[in-house]
Short mmCIF file of C-alpha atoms in Angstrom, two decimals:
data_model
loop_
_atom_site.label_atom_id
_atom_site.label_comp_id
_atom_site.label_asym_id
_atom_site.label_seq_id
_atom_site.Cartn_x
_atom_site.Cartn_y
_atom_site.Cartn_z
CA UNK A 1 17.73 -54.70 27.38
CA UNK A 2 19.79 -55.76 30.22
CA UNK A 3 18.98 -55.86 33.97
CA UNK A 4 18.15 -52.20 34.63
CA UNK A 5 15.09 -49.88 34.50
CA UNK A 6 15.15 -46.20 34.04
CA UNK A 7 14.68 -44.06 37.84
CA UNK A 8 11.66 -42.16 36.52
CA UNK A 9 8.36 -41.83 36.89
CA UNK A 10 7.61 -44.42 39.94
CA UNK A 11 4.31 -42.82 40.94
CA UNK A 12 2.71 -45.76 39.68
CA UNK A 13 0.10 -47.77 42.56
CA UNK A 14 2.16 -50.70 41.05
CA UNK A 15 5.44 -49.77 43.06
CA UNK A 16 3.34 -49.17 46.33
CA UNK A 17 0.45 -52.15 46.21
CA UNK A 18 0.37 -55.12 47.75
CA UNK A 19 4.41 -54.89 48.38
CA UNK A 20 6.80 -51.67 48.54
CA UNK A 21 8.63 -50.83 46.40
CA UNK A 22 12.28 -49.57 47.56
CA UNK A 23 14.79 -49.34 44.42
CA UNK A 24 18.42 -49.08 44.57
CA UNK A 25 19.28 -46.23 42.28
CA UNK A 26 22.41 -45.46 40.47
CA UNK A 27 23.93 -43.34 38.11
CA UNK A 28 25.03 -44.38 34.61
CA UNK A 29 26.10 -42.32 31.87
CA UNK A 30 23.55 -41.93 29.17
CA UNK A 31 23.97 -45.15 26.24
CA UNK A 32 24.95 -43.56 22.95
CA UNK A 33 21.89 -45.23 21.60
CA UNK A 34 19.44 -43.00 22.98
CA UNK A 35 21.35 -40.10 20.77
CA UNK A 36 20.65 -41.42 17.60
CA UNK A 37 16.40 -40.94 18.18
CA UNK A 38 14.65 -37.52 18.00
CA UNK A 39 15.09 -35.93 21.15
CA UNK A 40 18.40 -37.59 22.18
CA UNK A 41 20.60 -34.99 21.86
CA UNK A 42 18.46 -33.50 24.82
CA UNK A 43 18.93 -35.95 26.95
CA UNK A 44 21.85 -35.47 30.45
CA UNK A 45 24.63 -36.89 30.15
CA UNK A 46 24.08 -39.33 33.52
CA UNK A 47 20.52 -40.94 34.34
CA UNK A 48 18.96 -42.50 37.66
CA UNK A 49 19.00 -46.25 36.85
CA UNK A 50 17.60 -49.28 39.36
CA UNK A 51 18.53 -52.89 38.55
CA UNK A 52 15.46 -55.03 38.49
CA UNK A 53 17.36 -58.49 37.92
CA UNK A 54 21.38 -59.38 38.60
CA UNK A 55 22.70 -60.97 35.14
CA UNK A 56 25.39 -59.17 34.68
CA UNK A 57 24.69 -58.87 30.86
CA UNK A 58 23.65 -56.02 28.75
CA UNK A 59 21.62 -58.42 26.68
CA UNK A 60 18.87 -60.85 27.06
CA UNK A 61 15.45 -59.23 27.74
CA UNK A 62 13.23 -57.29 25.36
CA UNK A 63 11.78 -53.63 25.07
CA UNK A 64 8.92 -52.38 23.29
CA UNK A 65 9.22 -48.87 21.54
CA UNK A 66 7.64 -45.90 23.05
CA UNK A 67 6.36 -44.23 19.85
CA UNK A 68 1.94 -44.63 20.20
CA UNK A 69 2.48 -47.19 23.26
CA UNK A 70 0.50 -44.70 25.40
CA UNK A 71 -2.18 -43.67 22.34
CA UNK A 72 -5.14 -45.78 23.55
CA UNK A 73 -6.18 -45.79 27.42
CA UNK A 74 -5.89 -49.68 27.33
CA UNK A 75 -2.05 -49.37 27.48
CA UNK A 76 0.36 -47.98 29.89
CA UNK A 77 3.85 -48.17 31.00
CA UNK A 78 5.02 -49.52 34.36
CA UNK A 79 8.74 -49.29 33.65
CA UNK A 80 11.50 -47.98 31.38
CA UNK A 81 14.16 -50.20 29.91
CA UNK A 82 17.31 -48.89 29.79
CA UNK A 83 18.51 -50.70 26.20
CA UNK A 84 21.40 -50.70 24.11
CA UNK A 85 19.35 -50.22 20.58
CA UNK A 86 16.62 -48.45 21.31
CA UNK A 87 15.11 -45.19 22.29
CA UNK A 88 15.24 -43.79 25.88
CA UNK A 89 11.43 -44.00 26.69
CA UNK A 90 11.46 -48.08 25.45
CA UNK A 91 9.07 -49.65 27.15
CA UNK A 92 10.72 -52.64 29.86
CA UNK A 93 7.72 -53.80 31.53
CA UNK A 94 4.09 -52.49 30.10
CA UNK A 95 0.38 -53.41 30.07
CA UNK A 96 -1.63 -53.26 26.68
CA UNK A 97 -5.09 -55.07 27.48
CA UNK A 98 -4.99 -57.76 29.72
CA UNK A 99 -1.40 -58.94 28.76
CA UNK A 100 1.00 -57.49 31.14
CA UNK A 101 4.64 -58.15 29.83
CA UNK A 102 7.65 -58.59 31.14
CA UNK A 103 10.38 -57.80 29.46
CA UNK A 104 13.05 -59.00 31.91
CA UNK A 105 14.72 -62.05 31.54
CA UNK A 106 15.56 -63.75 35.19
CA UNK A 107 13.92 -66.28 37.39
CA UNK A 108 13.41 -64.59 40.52
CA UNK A 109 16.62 -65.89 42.02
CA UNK A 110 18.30 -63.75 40.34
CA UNK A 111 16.12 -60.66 40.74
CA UNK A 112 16.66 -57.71 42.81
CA UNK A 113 14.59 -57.21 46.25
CA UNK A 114 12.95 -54.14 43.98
CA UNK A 115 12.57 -56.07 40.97
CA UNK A 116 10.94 -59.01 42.89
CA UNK A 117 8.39 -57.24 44.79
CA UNK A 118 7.27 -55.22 41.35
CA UNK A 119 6.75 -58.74 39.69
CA UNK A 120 4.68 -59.71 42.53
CA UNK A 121 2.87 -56.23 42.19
CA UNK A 122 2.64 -57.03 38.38
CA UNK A 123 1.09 -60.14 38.63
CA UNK A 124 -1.43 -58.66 41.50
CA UNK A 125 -2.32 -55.09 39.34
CA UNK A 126 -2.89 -57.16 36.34
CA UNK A 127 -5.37 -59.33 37.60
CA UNK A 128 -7.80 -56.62 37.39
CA UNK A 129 -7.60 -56.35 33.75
CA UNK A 130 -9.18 -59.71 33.67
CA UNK A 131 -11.50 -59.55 30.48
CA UNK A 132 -10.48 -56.54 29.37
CA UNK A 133 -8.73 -57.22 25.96
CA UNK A 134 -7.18 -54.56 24.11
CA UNK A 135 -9.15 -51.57 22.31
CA UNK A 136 -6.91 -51.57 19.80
CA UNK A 137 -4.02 -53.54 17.47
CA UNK A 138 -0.81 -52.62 16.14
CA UNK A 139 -2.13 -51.75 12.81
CA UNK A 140 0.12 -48.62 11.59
CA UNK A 141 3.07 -47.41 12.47
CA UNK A 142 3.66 -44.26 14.83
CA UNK A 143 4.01 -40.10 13.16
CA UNK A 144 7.51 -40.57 15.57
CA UNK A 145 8.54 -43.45 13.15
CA UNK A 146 8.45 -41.04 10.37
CA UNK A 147 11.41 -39.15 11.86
CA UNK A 148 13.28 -41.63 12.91
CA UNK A 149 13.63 -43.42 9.50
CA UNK A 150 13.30 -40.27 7.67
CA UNK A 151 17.18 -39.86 9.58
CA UNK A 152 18.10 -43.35 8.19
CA UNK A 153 17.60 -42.86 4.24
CA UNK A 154 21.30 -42.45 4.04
CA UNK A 155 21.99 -45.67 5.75
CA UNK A 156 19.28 -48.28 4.13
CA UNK A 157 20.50 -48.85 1.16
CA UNK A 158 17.31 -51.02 -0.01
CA UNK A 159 15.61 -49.32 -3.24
CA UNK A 160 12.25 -49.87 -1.83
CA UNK A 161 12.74 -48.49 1.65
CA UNK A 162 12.24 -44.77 0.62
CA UNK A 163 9.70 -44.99 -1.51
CA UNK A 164 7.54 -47.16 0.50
CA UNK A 165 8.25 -45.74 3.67
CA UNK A 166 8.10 -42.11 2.77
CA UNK A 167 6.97 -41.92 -0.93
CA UNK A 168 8.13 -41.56 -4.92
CA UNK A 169 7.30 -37.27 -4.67
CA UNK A 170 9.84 -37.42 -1.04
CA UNK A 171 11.94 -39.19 -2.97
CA UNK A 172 12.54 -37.29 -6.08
CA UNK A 173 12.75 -34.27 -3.21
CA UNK A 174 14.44 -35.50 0.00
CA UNK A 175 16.83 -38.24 -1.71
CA UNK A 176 20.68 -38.15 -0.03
CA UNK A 177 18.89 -34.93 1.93
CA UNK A 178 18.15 -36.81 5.41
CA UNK A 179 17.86 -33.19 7.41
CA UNK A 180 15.70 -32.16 4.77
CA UNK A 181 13.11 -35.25 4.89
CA UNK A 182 13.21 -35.30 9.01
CA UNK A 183 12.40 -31.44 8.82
CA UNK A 184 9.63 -31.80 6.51
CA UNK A 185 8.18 -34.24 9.11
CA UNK A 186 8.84 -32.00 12.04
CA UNK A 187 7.25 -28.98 10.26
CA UNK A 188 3.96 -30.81 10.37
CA UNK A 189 3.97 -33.66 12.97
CA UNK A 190 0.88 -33.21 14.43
CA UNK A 191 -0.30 -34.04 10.66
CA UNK A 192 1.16 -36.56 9.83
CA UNK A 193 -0.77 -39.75 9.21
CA UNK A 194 0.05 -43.17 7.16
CA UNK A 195 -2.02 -44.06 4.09
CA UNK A 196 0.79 -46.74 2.59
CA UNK A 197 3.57 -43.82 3.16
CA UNK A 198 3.42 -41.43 5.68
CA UNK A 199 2.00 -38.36 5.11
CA UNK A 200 1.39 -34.75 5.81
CA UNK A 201 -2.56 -33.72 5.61
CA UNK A 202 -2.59 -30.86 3.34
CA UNK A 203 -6.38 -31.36 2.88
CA UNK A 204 -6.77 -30.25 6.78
CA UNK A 205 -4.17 -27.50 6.84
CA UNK A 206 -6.13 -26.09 3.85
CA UNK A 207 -8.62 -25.85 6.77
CA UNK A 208 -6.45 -24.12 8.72
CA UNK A 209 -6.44 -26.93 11.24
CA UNK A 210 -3.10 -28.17 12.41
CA UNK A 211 -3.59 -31.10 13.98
CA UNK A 212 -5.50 -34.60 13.30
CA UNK A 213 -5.48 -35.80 16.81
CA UNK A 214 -7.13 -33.20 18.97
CA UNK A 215 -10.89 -34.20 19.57
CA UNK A 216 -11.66 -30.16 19.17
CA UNK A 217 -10.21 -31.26 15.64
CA UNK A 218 -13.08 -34.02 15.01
CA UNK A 219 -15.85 -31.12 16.08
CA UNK A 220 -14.53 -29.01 13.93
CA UNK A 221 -14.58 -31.42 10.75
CA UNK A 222 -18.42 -32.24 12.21
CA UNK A 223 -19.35 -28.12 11.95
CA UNK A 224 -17.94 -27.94 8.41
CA UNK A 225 -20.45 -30.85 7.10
CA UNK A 226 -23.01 -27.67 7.14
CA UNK A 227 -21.18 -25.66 5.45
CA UNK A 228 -21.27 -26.08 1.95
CA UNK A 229 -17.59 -24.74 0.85
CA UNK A 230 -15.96 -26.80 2.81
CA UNK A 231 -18.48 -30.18 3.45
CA UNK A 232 -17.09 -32.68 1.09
CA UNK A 233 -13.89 -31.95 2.36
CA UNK A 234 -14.88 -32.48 5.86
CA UNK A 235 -16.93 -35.80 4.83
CA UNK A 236 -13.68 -37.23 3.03
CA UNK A 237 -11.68 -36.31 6.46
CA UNK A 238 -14.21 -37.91 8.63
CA UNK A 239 -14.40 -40.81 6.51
CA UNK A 240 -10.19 -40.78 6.85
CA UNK A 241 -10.00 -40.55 10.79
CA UNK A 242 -13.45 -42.39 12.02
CA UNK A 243 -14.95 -45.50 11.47
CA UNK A 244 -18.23 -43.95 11.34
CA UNK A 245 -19.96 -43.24 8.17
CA UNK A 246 -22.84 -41.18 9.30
CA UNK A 247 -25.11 -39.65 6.43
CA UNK A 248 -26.25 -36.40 8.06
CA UNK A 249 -24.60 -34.08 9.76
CA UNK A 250 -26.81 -34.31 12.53
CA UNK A 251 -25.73 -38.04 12.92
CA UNK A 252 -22.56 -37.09 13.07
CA UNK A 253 -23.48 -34.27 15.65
CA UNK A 254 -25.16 -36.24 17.58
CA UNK A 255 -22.79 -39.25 17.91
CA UNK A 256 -20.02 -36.62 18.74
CA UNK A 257 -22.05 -35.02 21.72
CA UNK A 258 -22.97 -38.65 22.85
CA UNK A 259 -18.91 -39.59 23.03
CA UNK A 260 -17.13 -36.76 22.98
CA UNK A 261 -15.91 -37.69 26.96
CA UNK A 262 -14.61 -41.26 25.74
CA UNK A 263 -13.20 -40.67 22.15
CA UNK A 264 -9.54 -40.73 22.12
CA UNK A 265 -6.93 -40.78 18.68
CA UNK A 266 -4.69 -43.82 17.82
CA UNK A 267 -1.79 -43.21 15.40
CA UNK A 268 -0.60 -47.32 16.17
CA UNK A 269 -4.28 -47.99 16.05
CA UNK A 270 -4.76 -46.65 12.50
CA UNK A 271 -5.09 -42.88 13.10
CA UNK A 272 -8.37 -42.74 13.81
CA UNK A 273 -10.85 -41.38 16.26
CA UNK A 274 -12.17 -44.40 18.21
CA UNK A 275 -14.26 -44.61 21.24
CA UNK A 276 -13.74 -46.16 24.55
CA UNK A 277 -16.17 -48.91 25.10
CA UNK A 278 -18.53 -47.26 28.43
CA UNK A 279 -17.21 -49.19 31.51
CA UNK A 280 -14.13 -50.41 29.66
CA UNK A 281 -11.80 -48.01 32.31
CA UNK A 282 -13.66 -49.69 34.96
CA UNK A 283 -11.16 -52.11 36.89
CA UNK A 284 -11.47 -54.70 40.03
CA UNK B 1 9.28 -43.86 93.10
CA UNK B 2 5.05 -43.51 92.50
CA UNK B 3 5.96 -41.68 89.68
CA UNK B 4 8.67 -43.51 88.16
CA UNK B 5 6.53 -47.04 88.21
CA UNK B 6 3.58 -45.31 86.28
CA UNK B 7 6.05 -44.16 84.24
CA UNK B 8 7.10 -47.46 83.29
CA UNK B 9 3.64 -48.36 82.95
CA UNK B 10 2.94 -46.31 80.27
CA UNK B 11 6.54 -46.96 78.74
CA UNK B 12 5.31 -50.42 78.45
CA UNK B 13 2.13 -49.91 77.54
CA UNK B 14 2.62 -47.34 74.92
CA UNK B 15 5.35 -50.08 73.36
CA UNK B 16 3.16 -53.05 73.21
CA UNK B 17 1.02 -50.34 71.04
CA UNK B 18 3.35 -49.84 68.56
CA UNK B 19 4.56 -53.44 68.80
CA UNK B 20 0.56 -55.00 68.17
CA UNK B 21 0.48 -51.82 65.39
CA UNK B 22 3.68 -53.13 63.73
CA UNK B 23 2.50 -57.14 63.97
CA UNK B 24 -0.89 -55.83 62.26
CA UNK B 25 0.99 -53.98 59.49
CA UNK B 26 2.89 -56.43 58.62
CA UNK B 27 0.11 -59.37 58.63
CA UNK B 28 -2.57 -56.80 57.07
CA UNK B 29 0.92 -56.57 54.14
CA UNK B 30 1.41 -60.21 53.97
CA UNK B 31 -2.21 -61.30 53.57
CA UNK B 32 -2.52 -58.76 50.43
CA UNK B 33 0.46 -60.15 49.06
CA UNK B 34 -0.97 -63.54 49.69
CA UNK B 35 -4.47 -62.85 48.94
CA UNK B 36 -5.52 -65.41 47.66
CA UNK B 37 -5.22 -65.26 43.84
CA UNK B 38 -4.78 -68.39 41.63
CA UNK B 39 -1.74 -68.63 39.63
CA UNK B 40 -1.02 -70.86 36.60
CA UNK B 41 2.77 -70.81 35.25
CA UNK B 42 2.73 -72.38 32.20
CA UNK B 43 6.62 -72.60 31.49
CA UNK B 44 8.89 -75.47 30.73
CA UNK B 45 8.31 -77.79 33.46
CA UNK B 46 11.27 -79.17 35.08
CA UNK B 47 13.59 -76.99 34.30
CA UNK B 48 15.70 -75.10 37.43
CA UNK B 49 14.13 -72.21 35.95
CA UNK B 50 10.67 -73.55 36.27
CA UNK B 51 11.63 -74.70 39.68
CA UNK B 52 12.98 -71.02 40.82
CA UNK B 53 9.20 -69.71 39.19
CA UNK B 54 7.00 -71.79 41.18
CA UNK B 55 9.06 -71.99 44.78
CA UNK B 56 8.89 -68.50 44.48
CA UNK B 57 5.41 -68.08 43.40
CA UNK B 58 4.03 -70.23 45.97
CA UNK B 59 5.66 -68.18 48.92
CA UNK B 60 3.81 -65.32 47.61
CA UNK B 61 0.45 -66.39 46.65
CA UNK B 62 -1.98 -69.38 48.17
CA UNK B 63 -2.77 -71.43 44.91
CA UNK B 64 -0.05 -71.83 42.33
CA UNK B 65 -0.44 -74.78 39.49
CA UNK B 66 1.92 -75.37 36.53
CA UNK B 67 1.28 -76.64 33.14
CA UNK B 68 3.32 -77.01 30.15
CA UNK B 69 4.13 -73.92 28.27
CA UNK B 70 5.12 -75.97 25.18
CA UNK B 71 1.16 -77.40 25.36
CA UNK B 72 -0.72 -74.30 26.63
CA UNK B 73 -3.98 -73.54 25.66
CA UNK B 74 -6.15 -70.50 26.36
CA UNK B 75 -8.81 -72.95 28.03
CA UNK B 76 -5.89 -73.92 30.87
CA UNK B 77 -6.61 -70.53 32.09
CA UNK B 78 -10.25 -71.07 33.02
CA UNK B 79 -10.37 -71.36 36.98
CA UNK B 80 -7.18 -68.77 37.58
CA UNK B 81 -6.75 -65.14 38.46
CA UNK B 82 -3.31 -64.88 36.34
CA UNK B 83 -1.32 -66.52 33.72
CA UNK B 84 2.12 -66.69 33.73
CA UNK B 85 3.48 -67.32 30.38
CA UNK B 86 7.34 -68.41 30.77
CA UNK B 87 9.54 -69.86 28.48
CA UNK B 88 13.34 -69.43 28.75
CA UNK B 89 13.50 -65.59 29.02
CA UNK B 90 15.50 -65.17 26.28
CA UNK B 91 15.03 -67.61 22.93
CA UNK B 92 14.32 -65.54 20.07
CA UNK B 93 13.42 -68.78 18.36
CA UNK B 94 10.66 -69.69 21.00
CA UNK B 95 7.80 -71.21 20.34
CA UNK B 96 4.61 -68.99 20.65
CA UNK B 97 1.68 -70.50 22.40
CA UNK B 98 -1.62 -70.87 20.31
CA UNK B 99 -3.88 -67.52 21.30
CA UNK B 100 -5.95 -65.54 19.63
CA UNK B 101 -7.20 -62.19 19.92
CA UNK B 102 -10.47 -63.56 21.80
CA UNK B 103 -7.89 -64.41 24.89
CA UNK B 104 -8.62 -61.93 27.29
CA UNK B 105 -7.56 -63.18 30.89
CA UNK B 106 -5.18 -61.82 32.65
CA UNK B 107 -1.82 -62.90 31.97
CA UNK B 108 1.98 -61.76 32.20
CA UNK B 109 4.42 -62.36 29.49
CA UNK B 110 8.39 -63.11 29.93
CA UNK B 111 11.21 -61.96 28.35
CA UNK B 112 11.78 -62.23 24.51
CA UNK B 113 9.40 -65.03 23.87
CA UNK B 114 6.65 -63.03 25.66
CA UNK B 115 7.50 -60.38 23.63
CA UNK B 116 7.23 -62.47 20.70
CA UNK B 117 3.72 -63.36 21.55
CA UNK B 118 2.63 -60.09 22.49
CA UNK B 119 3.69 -59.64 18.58
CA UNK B 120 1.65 -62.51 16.92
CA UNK B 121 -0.99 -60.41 19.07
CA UNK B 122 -0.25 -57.28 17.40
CA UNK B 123 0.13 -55.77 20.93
CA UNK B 124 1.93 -52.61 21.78
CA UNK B 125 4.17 -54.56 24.39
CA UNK B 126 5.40 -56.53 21.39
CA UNK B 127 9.25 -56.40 19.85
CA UNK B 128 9.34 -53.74 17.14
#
């Protein structure tokens, strides 16, 4: 990343609190990076930049990628890094926990006006995360990575990528086919979960349900414990996408109807239904 | 002429208004920006950059200490609001402060080596 951040999406209290906020936007023409991720070849040809710092370089700070950064409610993103290797959506300066990081490179000397009040702002907004660590860790990767590398399996040219990324059956499919392999991902993203390779969930679509990370999804699987077609099915899916490991359905009923307001779905997290601790979204 | 002087009365009154509205503005903006909040910068300590960090730091906010990033510990943090975690900005080869998960005060991360540490973590803000 280099000294700019993307012109999007200020509406965060962050640009307005304790200092304002006033960026100098410009127009640059879209980096030929952003084409190569799903959804580039969407994207205008020109985007509304602001320079945060005055380096000169193209180089020298860091971005974090977008895929799952927003999955748990104790991470958000303040700004958007416009980067010469990443996706557009890479995150330039985010929050996960109580960690606020900035992925800007300059002293303050050699900051904008803009980019100096926002680190002030940062350093005020994250004080009221004091305490609050993170709800979750990096511990899979993100359904988005699935497409993304499932474009690259003509360009890694390690044996072991393709099978353990996407699989020995993919393989013996989807080898020299990338199209084919990112399609079979689209097809089915919203099932797509990671159990050593990333998968599709035929075991819910059986169900007819096409998604694992819609809460009505986790109800659902809860109803089918009492019905005995479909229960062990729904137990083995539970035990897949909760930590729980409630005996009776009622258990499970009950917990659901106790949490249902707080339970969110983390792919990064380890695609699983997890609950947000009560008072955790309190802040200072 | 009775008219024109209370004219300039309330000319002059209605401008000290909006000149005592502006001063309070702009003291009610600086006191939130200097409220008060205790800062530790743990970076590399003398070092311009350091120097740029704090100078600028302490214009901005009422209590600002330094300690050695190369030395930090997550018990330095006991007694501030926010810790800044600075190294050079940019070494990919940085050393990462000692933390663990159990760290949970509020802190801001710099650059690649705050990336880097926000990895060890196994935090979202982290490189990859």
């Amino acid at each position: 990343m280099g000294d700019a951040a993307h012109g999007e999406s200020l509406d965060h209290e962050v640009y307005s609190k304790p200092l304002k906020v006033e960026p100098q936007f410009e127009s640059i023409k879209t980096p030929d990076n952003y084409r190569r991720y799903p959804g580039g070849d969407k994207l205008p040809d020109t985007m509304k930049v602001w320079c945060v710092q005055n380096t000169g370089k193209r180089f020298g700070g860091v971005v974090a990628r977008s895929y799952g950064f927003t999955d748990s409610p104790d991470a958000e993103i303040i700004a958007l890094g416009v980067n010469v290797g990443k996706e557009y959506g890479a995150v330039g300066v985010g929050r996960h926990g109580n960690i606020l990081q900035w992925g800007y490179s300059a002293p303050p000397s050699k900051m904008t006006d803009a980019g100096r009040k926002l680190f002030v702002n940062c350093i005020h907004y994250i004080r009221r995360f004091d305490g609050k660590g993170p709800l979750v860790y990096r511990s899979s990767s993100h359904r988005m990575n699935a497409i993304r590398l499932a474009a690259l399996i003509d360009r890694i040219k390690d044996e072991r990528f393709f099978s353990g990324t996407f699989g020995d059956d993919l393989k013996k499919k989807y080898d020299g086919n990338p199209d084919g392999l990112v399609q079979y991902y689209r097809n089915d993203l919203d099932l797509i979960y990671r159990d050593k390779t990333f998968r599709i969930d035929g075991e819910l679509k059986s169900l007819g349900i096409n998604s694992n990370r819609e809460v009505k999804t986790l109800a659902r699987l809860i109803s089918l414990l009492k019905d005995a077609a479909h229960a062990e099915t729904a137990r083995r899916l539970l035990a897949r996408y909760t930590n729980q490991s409630f005996g009776e359905p009622e258990r499970w009923q009950s917990w659901f109807e106790e949490n249902k307001d707080r339970i969110y779905f983390t792919d990064v997290g380890g695609y699983k239904f997890l609950v947000v601790p009560q008072g955790y979204l309190d802040t200072k | 002429m009775r008219n024109c002087a209370l004219r300039t009365r309330i000319v002059v009154a209605a401008l000290t208004l909006c000149i005592l509205a502006a001063l309070t503005s702009t003291a009610g903006a600086q006191n939130e920006a200097s409220s008060g909040l205790r800062i530790l910068y743990a970076g590399l300590l003398d070092t311009d950059r350091a120097k740029d960090f704090v100078d600028f730091l302490d214009e901005h906010f009422e209590k600002v200490e330094t300690t050695d990033y190369l030395t930090f510990t997550a018990d330095k943090s006991a007694g501030f609001d926010v810790t800044i975690l600075d190294h050079d900005g940019v070494d990919t080869r940085a050393p990462r402060p000692s933390i663990s998960r159990q760290y949970s005060r509020a802190t801001v991360t710099l650059g690649v080596p705050g990336a880097d540490i926000c990895s060890r973590l196994s935090l979202k803000t982290g490189y990859l």
